[in-house]
């Protein structure tokens, strides 16, 4: 009897320690791939209905080259995506190919990624938006979409107010004057702004930046040489604060969510202008649906400073990268190339309504707003906020809300940002 | 003969028996201890150890207390700690509301059966749904502000004003969770001797006096229990509601340590700093927990 109790206790203890062992080692974690006939992809897109055709195309393209390799797409919830990815990076194992947002999210994690320069050399011409996925001259992901911040306007509201919808205001003063006219004629606010999460300032900084900074200042900013105390940088923040103080924004901007309450304001015709996105969401396709294709206009940023050259701010939006622990980098890089093939991206554009990175795809069927956006790509530059570290962005979110509520001055805000930018 | 043969046959068995008897308890608790040590304490120590290493360029390096210095210099974390303090201060309100409502139900106010189920209803909703509902209700152009406008009061930016937002979120949290505490209180009332209440009434006690001198002393253990569970709930399960309603904003005024840890680890890729914040939160919870155990023990002795 006692003997039996002893044995079962030993057995139990053994089981428990074995359980602990595998919890900390996770040798047989199903999501990691040791063998090279299987690739695991993490993203937040493959579960969506409107990207099904895109993934079909990409998979078919890859299967043609590597018929024996199985590709497993794991769709993670976007809210948890970078937290899960951070855990995988800490462990040094997990997916072979991962989706990234361009800019800070990628740059913070390049240590875990494989430089792709040698693999994607042939795609460099065909695709645009590489800068957002590069760090110190090396490319870490191939862009799928382009993301940028056009200023959309509601042509119907401009027309109702007796303004010419085909010639949007060219200077900031005209813009403000037109807003006054629209407001008194239709009651619509000037700018639909959602700054609950603080994203509003990112959009504003990037959309208005090229209309305030001189081209030299703009390029220096992107190159990492940012003079936060310069009068022009301060002017952007002063404009932001003034837009709030003079009632250009919709009421309660600090408690309005960018996604998707502020877009809803613009779509409902309750605001005449909106700094939106180019791809995925809050973009021409959504606006076309609500306002009608013919009523959605895109304007170049109204000029604030005569020395500035307003341009469309855009970057690579999302792109696929290869982790540096993958067992067969060539194979993983081939999958990335399939995921950015022309056929696949054409399907992405058609179904998801994204402006894709492939500049050879014809977009003329998608309405006038898209044509304007695409025509501005040529002269467009990288967005100002994408060059900032995610920590500086986190700070700018909070400061933007404080600027709107008046609890911080522009001078104080730019000083804090300069300190954060230096540390990052 | 018997005297000698008995003991002489037993001795070989006895030491063996004693040996196992002495060890049996250890063997029997071993699984539980191993689980706790292996799956709780060991990861905890790893986490604490991790908090002394660096992030980013200094990944894996020992950096001493740098993370903790950075943490306490960060105004957001300071705000998160201040908000923990605020939650502790608001705790009596969170306990008094279900207590008072349970009292009314117990005293059979008209419609008490109806209220009993209505009060419990929000407790079955997930925080995400509650958050989404109140995002609409508390929106700047939402129904609550329209109601205020109807009676001539100016609109309040419930979730956009840094002085108001934390109270709005805590208010919604209390609304959505007090049903559980209410049920506990009602269970407590079931143990209350009705003869005491009758006696008080016969002696002409007013409602206030009944509550003060009969109900509160009779329910002291229930009240303490509700205090402990509400405190734990407030400190550990506001994340969902906060995430949906304010995401820590406006101006960082509604940050709590949990949300801070999540942001640092998931959004800003600073897992070591997040570990340091987790360690601090653990210490806070340890102090709160020990204090509560001490209170419970003292009240147990009084009984």
XYZ file of C-alpha atoms in Angstrom:
727
model
C 0.000 0.000 0.000
C 2.609 2.470 1.069
C 4.773 1.278 -1.749
C 2.069 2.065 -4.238
C 1.531 5.537 -2.776
C 5.215 6.176 -3.035
C 5.354 5.158 -6.676
C 2.393 7.230 -7.636
C 3.924 10.187 -5.822
C 7.193 9.732 -7.701
C 5.302 9.380 -10.947
C 3.336 12.551 -10.225
C 6.443 14.473 -9.295
C 8.096 13.290 -12.477
C 5.163 14.395 -14.562
C 5.095 17.761 -12.889
C 8.793 18.398 -13.422
C 8.483 17.257 -17.023
C 5.630 19.717 -17.428
C 7.774 22.525 -16.016
C 10.635 21.573 -18.273
C 8.615 21.808 -21.418
C 6.989 25.043 -20.297
C 10.334 26.786 -20.139
C 12.056 25.086 -23.063
C 9.123 24.651 -25.468
C 11.089 22.386 -27.774
C 7.996 21.053 -29.395
C 6.150 24.313 -29.844
C 3.954 23.684 -32.894
C 4.305 27.245 -34.199
C 8.077 27.056 -34.612
C 9.430 25.343 -37.654
C 12.604 23.361 -37.478
C 12.319 21.671 -40.874
C 12.607 23.550 -44.115
C 9.555 22.076 -45.854
C 7.274 24.253 -43.806
C 7.056 28.016 -43.362
C 5.026 29.813 -40.731
C 3.744 33.322 -41.446
C 2.349 35.678 -38.821
C 0.155 38.581 -39.813
C -3.143 40.229 -38.971
C -4.467 40.206 -42.531
C -4.845 36.600 -43.621
C -8.100 36.134 -41.707
C -9.882 38.989 -43.448
C -12.406 38.329 -46.130
C -11.307 41.056 -48.535
C -7.726 39.763 -48.662
C -8.665 36.171 -49.558
C -7.953 36.618 -53.272
C -4.608 38.238 -52.508
C -3.461 35.311 -50.377
C -4.747 32.839 -52.976
C -2.602 34.509 -55.637
C 0.473 34.711 -53.425
C 0.173 31.081 -52.359
C -0.266 29.941 -55.957
C 2.802 31.916 -57.009
C 4.885 30.380 -54.247
C 3.557 26.830 -54.823
C 4.705 27.069 -58.429
C 8.294 27.548 -57.305
C 8.224 25.295 -54.239
C 5.493 22.693 -54.611
C 6.715 20.642 -51.607
C 6.670 23.402 -49.046
C 3.617 23.974 -46.877
C 2.948 27.541 -45.827
C 0.952 28.126 -42.699
C -0.616 31.552 -42.242
C -1.372 32.432 -38.639
C -3.670 35.452 -38.346
C -3.062 37.187 -35.014
C -5.355 39.841 -33.566
C -3.801 43.202 -34.413
C -4.241 44.592 -30.871
C -2.002 41.822 -29.549
C 0.233 41.455 -32.585
C 3.376 43.253 -31.440
C 3.056 41.884 -27.916
C 2.974 38.330 -29.298
C 5.776 39.094 -31.717
C 7.855 40.563 -28.873
C 7.507 37.287 -26.995
C 8.581 35.303 -30.053
C 11.589 37.597 -30.505
C 12.573 37.218 -26.856
C 12.431 33.448 -27.275
C 14.262 33.617 -30.616
C 11.827 31.261 -32.259
C 8.415 31.236 -33.871
C 7.336 32.453 -37.309
C 9.630 32.570 -40.339
C 7.891 35.417 -42.124
C 6.171 38.279 -40.279
C 4.050 41.237 -41.304
C 5.122 44.676 -40.088
C 3.878 48.236 -40.094
C 6.505 50.481 -41.644
C 8.538 52.885 -39.540
C 9.086 52.595 -35.817
C 7.454 49.209 -35.292
C 9.924 47.639 -37.721
C 12.954 49.737 -36.804
C 12.597 48.854 -33.116
C 12.927 45.177 -34.025
C 15.469 44.965 -36.868
C 17.842 43.009 -34.612
C 15.506 40.045 -35.005
C 15.174 40.375 -38.783
C 17.153 39.297 -41.813
C 18.455 41.972 -44.240
C 16.692 41.306 -47.543
C 18.769 43.454 -49.910
C 20.232 40.528 -51.853
C 16.874 38.820 -52.239
C 14.696 41.717 -53.363
C 17.166 43.504 -55.663
C 14.949 42.791 -58.687
C 11.866 44.266 -56.989
C 13.404 47.588 -56.013
C 12.250 49.367 -59.166
C 8.776 47.826 -59.361
C 7.778 48.467 -55.750
C 7.687 51.782 -53.881
C 7.896 52.566 -50.179
C 11.128 50.792 -49.220
C 12.347 53.575 -46.913
C 9.842 52.738 -44.188
C 11.293 49.233 -44.018
C 14.962 50.220 -44.081
C 17.422 50.922 -41.317
C 21.009 52.083 -41.804
C 20.949 51.332 -45.509
C 19.630 47.780 -45.232
C 16.116 46.665 -46.197
C 14.262 44.422 -43.757
C 10.829 43.990 -45.350
C 9.179 44.187 -48.762
C 6.306 46.695 -48.932
C 2.771 45.541 -49.737
C 0.849 48.763 -49.501
C 1.597 52.446 -49.416
C 0.231 54.398 -46.518
C -0.017 58.140 -46.485
C -2.096 61.070 -45.392
C -3.955 62.878 -48.163
C -6.254 65.720 -47.163
C -9.723 64.711 -48.296
C -12.528 67.211 -48.746
C -16.228 66.939 -49.290
C -16.961 68.555 -52.669
C -20.708 68.611 -52.033
C -20.268 70.800 -48.939
C -17.942 73.177 -50.788
C -20.495 73.453 -53.561
C -23.375 74.083 -51.164
C -21.390 76.945 -49.684
C -20.972 78.469 -53.132
C -17.297 77.566 -53.466
C -15.736 75.922 -56.499
C -15.313 72.260 -55.538
C -12.714 71.722 -58.253
C -10.309 74.367 -56.961
C -9.682 73.668 -53.282
C -7.917 76.335 -51.183
C -4.213 76.632 -51.949
C -3.085 78.541 -48.871
C -3.829 78.051 -45.184
C -5.525 81.456 -44.966
C -7.836 80.527 -47.854
C -8.464 77.181 -46.206
C -9.560 78.844 -42.965
C -11.670 81.390 -44.862
C -13.368 78.647 -46.903
C -14.052 76.745 -43.699
C -15.832 79.798 -42.322
C -17.954 79.992 -45.469
C -18.791 76.280 -45.339
C -19.595 76.475 -41.620
C -22.035 79.344 -41.971
C -23.676 77.822 -45.057
C -23.963 74.194 -43.958
C -23.072 74.056 -40.254
C -20.350 71.504 -40.966
C -17.113 71.656 -38.975
C -13.895 72.414 -40.847
C -11.790 69.381 -39.870
C -12.984 65.978 -38.692
C -10.489 65.145 -35.958
C -10.265 62.119 -33.702
C -7.494 62.525 -31.149
C -8.609 60.132 -28.417
C -5.585 57.918 -28.954
C -3.449 60.880 -30.024
C -3.179 59.724 -33.627
C -4.626 63.031 -34.826
C -1.322 64.833 -34.374
C 0.563 62.199 -36.395
C -1.759 62.792 -39.328
C -1.646 66.568 -38.903
C 2.140 66.745 -38.552
C 2.660 64.703 -41.686
C -0.091 66.227 -43.809
C 0.793 69.853 -42.975
C 4.558 69.435 -42.535
C 5.452 69.894 -46.185
C 3.407 73.099 -46.302
C 5.377 74.637 -43.435
C 8.937 73.297 -43.547
C 11.303 74.244 -46.345
C 12.390 71.288 -48.518
C 15.819 71.385 -46.831
C 14.291 71.285 -43.362
C 11.987 68.471 -44.456
C 14.809 66.309 -45.799
C 16.939 66.981 -42.721
C 14.034 65.863 -40.509
C 13.709 62.579 -42.413
C 17.486 62.086 -42.288
C 17.314 62.306 -38.489
C 18.578 65.859 -38.080
C 15.560 67.397 -36.365
C 15.668 70.908 -34.937
C 12.597 70.939 -32.715
C 13.090 74.533 -31.598
C 13.211 75.930 -35.140
C 10.442 78.428 -35.875
C 8.921 76.285 -38.624
C 8.645 73.130 -36.514
C 7.056 75.188 -33.762
C 4.704 76.696 -36.332
C 3.258 73.250 -37.103
C 2.372 72.792 -33.438
C 1.037 76.332 -33.235
C -1.246 75.586 -36.191
C -2.416 72.426 -34.419
C -3.195 74.368 -31.259
C -4.825 77.248 -33.161
C -7.021 74.846 -35.146
C -8.349 73.615 -31.800
C -8.660 77.054 -30.198
C -10.437 78.661 -33.157
C -12.962 75.845 -33.430
C -11.861 74.375 -36.759
C -12.048 70.838 -35.335
C -15.224 69.030 -34.444
C -16.152 69.352 -30.769
C -14.722 66.896 -28.273
C -11.772 65.912 -30.478
C -9.821 64.545 -27.497
C -12.561 62.026 -26.770
C -13.347 61.161 -30.392
C -11.670 57.975 -31.571
C -9.772 58.303 -34.843
C -10.838 54.756 -35.744
C -13.596 55.063 -36.697
C -15.608 57.858 -35.079
C -13.748 60.691 -36.800
C -14.093 58.982 -40.185
C -17.809 58.637 -39.476
C -18.034 62.410 -38.939
C -16.532 63.055 -42.366
C -18.595 60.330 -44.022
C -21.784 61.781 -42.554
C -20.977 65.181 -44.080
C -20.587 66.788 -40.638
C -17.116 68.053 -41.503
C -15.775 69.481 -44.752
C -12.173 68.214 -44.558
C -10.326 65.290 -43.093
C -6.756 64.110 -43.028
C -7.261 60.459 -43.841
C -5.327 57.444 -44.957
C -4.518 55.955 -48.345
C -4.969 52.264 -47.589
C -6.912 49.822 -45.431
C -9.324 52.107 -43.628
C -10.408 55.735 -43.404
C -9.548 56.120 -47.054
C -11.017 56.970 -50.484
C -12.826 53.639 -50.781
C -14.752 54.112 -47.526
C -15.444 57.762 -48.325
C -16.557 56.958 -51.894
C -19.100 54.530 -50.488
C -20.739 57.111 -48.232
C -20.318 60.385 -50.103
C -20.238 59.131 -53.678
C -17.109 58.943 -55.804
C -17.738 62.335 -57.379
C -17.900 64.140 -54.032
C -14.590 62.938 -52.588
C -11.766 65.344 -53.362
C -8.111 65.244 -52.443
C -6.231 68.500 -51.974
C -2.566 69.292 -51.700
C -1.703 70.647 -48.251
C -2.649 74.358 -48.175
C 0.535 76.401 -48.193
C 1.493 78.027 -44.899
C 5.023 79.142 -45.558
C 5.850 80.501 -49.057
C 9.242 78.767 -49.067
C 7.664 75.348 -48.578
C 6.738 72.921 -51.375
C 3.607 71.021 -50.299
C 3.692 67.339 -51.214
C 1.875 64.125 -50.393
C 3.364 62.352 -47.348
C 3.491 58.599 -47.790
C 5.545 55.550 -46.881
C 5.477 51.846 -47.187
C 2.386 50.845 -45.190
C 2.717 47.181 -44.326
C 5.329 44.720 -45.509
C 6.572 41.205 -44.956
C 9.918 40.578 -43.224
C 11.956 37.434 -42.539
C 13.056 36.579 -39.007
C 16.739 35.868 -38.474
C 16.114 32.503 -36.801
C 14.443 30.944 -39.833
C 16.171 27.729 -40.893
C 16.046 28.416 -44.632
C 16.380 32.148 -45.415
C 16.271 31.628 -49.204
C 12.949 29.855 -48.967
C 11.456 32.483 -46.649
C 12.677 35.295 -48.921
C 11.055 33.570 -51.903
C 7.774 33.560 -50.004
C 8.145 37.295 -49.342
C 8.686 37.839 -53.070
C 5.544 35.827 -53.862
C 3.613 37.892 -51.335
C 4.650 41.046 -53.207
C 4.158 39.710 -56.750
C 2.220 41.905 -59.166
C -0.732 39.524 -59.505
C -1.161 39.208 -55.761
C -0.915 42.956 -55.174
C -3.381 43.652 -57.981
C -5.878 41.460 -56.117
C -5.092 43.326 -52.898
C -5.827 46.653 -54.593
C -9.039 45.436 -56.173
C -10.566 43.781 -53.104
C -9.190 45.614 -50.079
C -9.060 49.037 -51.711
C -5.449 49.645 -50.832
C -2.946 51.740 -52.721
C -0.404 48.962 -53.203
C 3.328 49.347 -53.472
C 3.459 48.009 -57.045
C 3.532 51.111 -59.240
C 2.833 49.137 -62.410
C -0.769 48.296 -61.426
C -3.531 50.254 -63.173
C -5.771 52.084 -60.675
C -7.791 54.229 -63.065
C -11.027 52.375 -62.303
C -11.126 53.398 -58.645
C -12.377 56.971 -58.937
C -10.994 60.529 -59.125
C -9.645 60.636 -55.554
C -7.330 57.697 -56.237
C -6.149 59.227 -59.490
C -5.192 62.419 -57.632
C -3.375 60.434 -54.938
C -1.481 58.290 -57.414
C -0.500 61.333 -59.477
C 1.021 62.860 -56.328
C 3.106 59.786 -55.503
C 5.846 60.934 -57.873
C 6.613 64.101 -55.883
C 5.551 62.688 -52.518
C 7.967 62.368 -49.634
C 8.228 60.225 -46.534
C 5.839 61.222 -43.767
C 7.378 63.215 -40.930
C 5.885 61.171 -38.099
C 7.080 57.848 -39.513
C 10.671 58.969 -38.947
C 10.047 59.281 -35.182
C 10.655 56.495 -32.673
C 7.621 54.844 -31.140
C 8.546 56.365 -27.776
C 8.567 59.880 -29.185
C 5.244 59.141 -30.868
C 3.797 57.956 -27.557
C 4.857 61.286 -26.055
C 3.534 63.321 -28.976
C 0.121 61.656 -28.514
C -0.122 62.915 -24.948
C 1.304 66.355 -25.755
C -1.133 66.812 -28.649
C -4.046 66.336 -26.260
C -2.462 68.744 -23.790
C -1.984 71.330 -26.548
C -5.669 71.084 -27.435
C -6.774 71.427 -23.819
C -4.244 74.199 -23.220
C -2.385 72.487 -20.373
C 0.987 72.753 -22.117
C 2.580 75.482 -24.256
C 4.079 74.886 -27.699
C 7.542 75.811 -26.371
C 7.281 73.301 -23.551
C 5.933 70.599 -25.872
C 8.727 70.898 -28.445
C 11.323 70.940 -25.636
C 9.951 67.643 -24.291
C 9.870 66.176 -27.786
C 13.450 67.258 -28.463
C 14.586 65.493 -25.281
C 12.690 62.316 -26.176
C 13.938 62.387 -29.773
C 17.525 62.737 -28.557
C 17.199 59.847 -26.105
C 15.626 57.589 -28.732
C 7.289 -15.056 26.298
C 4.757 -12.971 24.509
C 6.297 -9.860 25.955
C 9.575 -10.599 24.283
C 8.541 -12.248 21.069
C 6.193 -9.410 20.099
C 8.734 -6.612 20.200
C 11.433 -8.832 18.750
C 9.343 -9.496 15.653
C 8.314 -5.870 15.213
C 11.549 -3.876 15.267
C 12.521 -4.498 11.615
C 9.154 -3.096 10.477
C 8.995 -0.135 12.836
C 11.871 2.076 11.685
C 10.781 1.540 8.097
C 7.233 2.515 8.964
C 8.390 5.572 10.818
C 10.655 6.529 7.964
C 7.766 6.576 5.494
C 5.336 8.048 7.941
C 7.654 10.945 8.478
C 8.153 11.520 4.761
C 4.650 10.816 3.505
C 3.422 14.391 4.082
C 6.301 15.793 2.054
C 5.663 13.360 -0.764
C 1.980 14.196 -0.730
C 2.447 17.950 -0.894
C 5.259 17.644 -3.430
C 3.065 17.980 -6.542
C 1.456 21.164 -5.274
C 4.792 22.609 -4.160
C 6.458 21.730 -7.453
C 3.669 23.335 -9.436
C 3.886 26.506 -7.387
C 7.670 26.621 -7.497
C 8.003 25.636 -11.142
C 5.134 27.542 -12.684
C 4.797 30.494 -10.318
C 7.870 31.316 -8.274
C 10.496 30.416 -10.853
C 8.947 32.549 -13.659
C 8.463 35.308 -11.095
C 12.166 35.229 -10.258
C 13.025 35.141 -13.968
C 10.841 38.214 -14.460
C 12.477 40.072 -11.580
C 15.895 39.087 -12.904
C 14.870 40.242 -16.385
C 13.941 43.661 -15.002
C 17.623 44.264 -14.212
C 18.624 43.864 -17.872
C 18.415 46.432 -20.647
C 16.152 46.975 -23.664
C 16.975 47.621 -27.294
C 20.698 48.125 -27.826
C 21.438 46.966 -24.303
C 19.360 43.800 -24.641
C 20.645 41.114 -22.281
C 23.121 43.369 -20.492
C 22.944 43.846 -16.745
C 21.939 47.456 -16.129
C 21.360 47.399 -12.371
C 18.522 49.641 -11.259
C 18.391 51.705 -14.476
C 14.933 50.417 -15.412
C 13.570 51.326 -12.000
C 15.075 54.806 -12.194
C 13.590 55.272 -15.661
C 10.264 53.982 -14.372
C 9.970 56.385 -11.467
C 11.148 59.267 -13.668
C 8.414 58.547 -16.193
C 5.483 60.907 -15.586
C 3.130 58.295 -17.065
C 4.107 55.701 -14.481
C 3.814 58.283 -11.715
C 0.326 59.020 -12.995
C -0.460 55.293 -12.994
C 0.631 55.018 -9.342
C -1.372 58.109 -8.390
C -4.390 56.504 -10.014
C -3.851 53.363 -7.917
C -3.955 55.641 -4.865
C -7.142 57.221 -6.166
C -8.730 53.780 -6.578
C -7.922 52.977 -2.949
C -9.564 56.242 -1.910
C -12.646 55.461 -3.994
C -12.933 51.979 -2.514
C -15.389 52.958 0.263
C -17.732 54.365 -2.405
C -17.480 51.155 -4.419
C -18.419 49.161 -1.306
C -21.059 51.540 0.037
C -23.139 51.552 -3.159
C -23.904 47.805 -3.275
C -24.183 47.773 0.530
C -26.793 50.490 0.576
C -28.763 49.063 -2.330
C -28.695 45.587 -0.741
C -30.007 47.116 2.457
C -32.965 48.630 0.616
C -33.688 45.322 -1.090
C -33.461 43.539 2.273
C -35.818 46.052 3.844
C -38.252 45.278 1.008
C -38.654 48.641 -0.643
C -41.429 48.532 -3.248
C -40.235 46.628 -6.324
C -37.309 45.028 -4.557
C -37.589 41.776 -6.534
C -37.315 43.715 -9.796
C -34.310 45.716 -8.612
C -32.543 42.586 -7.404
C -32.300 41.196 -10.927
C -31.757 44.546 -12.632
C -28.807 45.401 -10.385
C -27.140 42.100 -11.139
C -27.607 42.354 -14.874
C -24.471 44.425 -15.762
C -22.272 41.877 -13.969
C -22.861 39.366 -16.745
C -21.685 41.760 -19.492
C -18.084 41.622 -20.652
C -16.022 44.768 -20.018
C -15.571 45.223 -23.765
C -19.321 45.497 -24.293
C -19.780 47.750 -21.269
C -16.932 49.956 -22.542
C -18.408 50.174 -26.024
C -21.854 51.074 -24.651
C -20.486 53.820 -22.432
C -18.259 55.145 -25.203
C -21.501 55.940 -27.000
C -23.338 57.203 -23.936
C -20.468 59.425 -22.794
C -19.446 60.685 -26.255
C -19.239 64.459 -26.577
C -22.313 64.481 -28.815
C -23.804 61.499 -26.957
C -27.125 61.095 -25.155
C -25.866 62.052 -21.686
C -24.611 65.448 -22.881
C -27.835 65.961 -24.816
C -29.745 65.263 -21.604
C -27.560 67.773 -19.742
C -28.120 70.270 -22.548
C -31.872 69.732 -22.173
C -31.758 70.880 -18.543
C -29.501 73.788 -19.409
C -26.158 72.424 -18.193
C -23.133 72.733 -20.457
C -21.725 69.622 -22.138
C -18.994 67.742 -20.261
C -16.262 66.004 -22.243
C -16.555 62.888 -20.079
C -13.758 60.919 -21.697
C -11.785 63.863 -23.113
C -11.239 65.971 -19.995
C -8.264 64.710 -17.975
C -9.856 65.771 -14.676
C -13.089 63.906 -15.376
C -12.106 60.843 -17.413
C -10.732 58.693 -14.572
C -13.907 59.230 -12.539
C -16.015 58.372 -15.578
C -14.125 55.115 -16.067
C -14.201 54.174 -12.372
C -17.901 55.051 -12.260
C -18.608 52.744 -15.181
C -16.471 50.042 -13.581
C -18.430 50.259 -10.337
C -21.709 50.247 -12.263
C -20.726 47.129 -14.146
C -19.399 45.134 -11.187
C -21.391 46.108 -8.125
C -23.949 43.356 -8.857
C -21.542 40.717 -7.574
C -20.935 42.584 -4.330
C -24.690 43.084 -4.021
C -25.239 39.324 -4.136
C -22.594 38.818 -1.453
C -24.302 41.421 0.714
C -27.692 39.775 0.224
C -26.147 36.458 1.264
C -24.802 38.219 4.345
C -28.257 39.586 5.149
C -29.615 36.044 5.056
C -27.518 35.277 8.128
C -28.739 38.359 9.986
C -31.140 37.564 12.823
C -34.505 39.199 11.968
C -35.345 39.279 15.664
C -32.731 42.004 16.127
C -34.360 44.144 13.468
C -37.806 43.596 14.934
C -36.500 44.488 18.358
C -34.948 47.672 16.998
C -38.227 48.607 15.309
C -40.217 47.907 18.436
C -37.850 50.207 20.289
C -38.629 52.896 17.702
C -35.276 53.051 15.883
C -35.185 55.137 12.702
C -33.799 53.699 9.431
C -30.466 55.436 9.956
C -30.169 53.988 13.443
C -31.138 50.510 12.236
C -28.402 50.597 9.603
C -25.799 52.043 11.949
C -26.421 49.915 15.054
C -27.904 46.669 13.755
C -27.046 46.037 10.122
C -23.440 47.264 9.926
C -22.231 45.425 13.056
C -24.101 42.275 12.018
C -22.525 42.330 8.583
C -18.994 43.342 9.553
C -17.407 40.198 8.112
C -19.366 40.463 4.871
C -18.336 44.095 4.523
C -14.705 43.175 5.016
C -14.948 40.425 2.455
C -16.484 42.781 -0.096
C -13.734 45.321 0.637
C -11.047 42.745 -0.123
C -12.616 41.388 -3.313
C -13.510 44.847 -4.661
C -9.979 46.069 -4.039
C -8.473 43.122 -5.896
C -10.958 43.564 -8.718
C -10.217 47.270 -9.090
C -6.466 46.781 -9.191
C -6.382 43.795 -11.511
C -9.354 43.815 -13.843
C -9.852 47.349 -15.086
C -7.646 46.779 -18.119
C -10.382 45.803 -20.553
C -12.587 48.740 -19.674
C -9.699 51.223 -19.717
C -8.418 49.910 -23.024
C -11.807 50.307 -24.670
C -12.863 53.578 -23.058
C -9.719 55.728 -22.932
C -6.594 53.690 -23.753
C -4.914 55.581 -20.913
C -5.833 59.011 -22.259
C -6.650 61.839 -22.330
C -3.180 63.203 -21.637
C -2.253 59.946 -19.907
C -4.653 60.716 -17.055
C -6.272 57.278 -16.859
C -3.176 55.083 -16.952
C -3.009 52.187 -14.500
C 0.104 50.014 -13.999
C -1.370 47.119 -15.987
C -2.004 49.275 -19.044
C 1.449 50.797 -18.660
C 3.053 47.334 -18.637
C 1.096 46.315 -21.710
C 2.039 49.495 -23.600
C 5.726 49.237 -22.764
C 5.974 45.576 -23.679
C 3.659 45.375 -26.638
C 3.713 48.803 -28.235
C 7.100 50.241 -27.349
C 9.099 47.006 -27.343
C 10.660 47.612 -23.922
C 10.070 44.252 -22.206
C 12.687 44.790 -19.502
C 11.127 48.084 -18.454
C 7.741 46.345 -18.486
C 9.208 43.671 -16.197
C 10.367 46.346 -13.796
C 6.853 47.836 -13.804
C 5.416 44.348 -13.217
C 7.711 43.871 -10.259
C 6.571 47.165 -8.771
C 2.913 46.206 -9.323
C 3.610 42.838 -7.698
C 5.096 44.535 -4.644
C 2.098 46.861 -4.393
C -0.285 43.922 -4.576
C 1.805 42.049 -2.012
C 1.564 44.918 0.466
C -2.167 45.356 -0.172
C -2.751 41.616 0.102
C -0.797 41.256 3.356
C -2.609 44.247 4.844
C -5.939 42.686 3.939
C -4.972 39.329 5.418
C -3.981 41.105 8.611
C -7.334 42.894 8.754
C -9.251 39.685 8.121
C -7.276 37.896 10.818
C -7.918 40.637 13.343
C -11.630 40.583 12.629
C -11.597 36.774 12.910
C -10.139 37.085 16.389
C -12.814 39.573 17.406
C -15.446 37.000 16.602
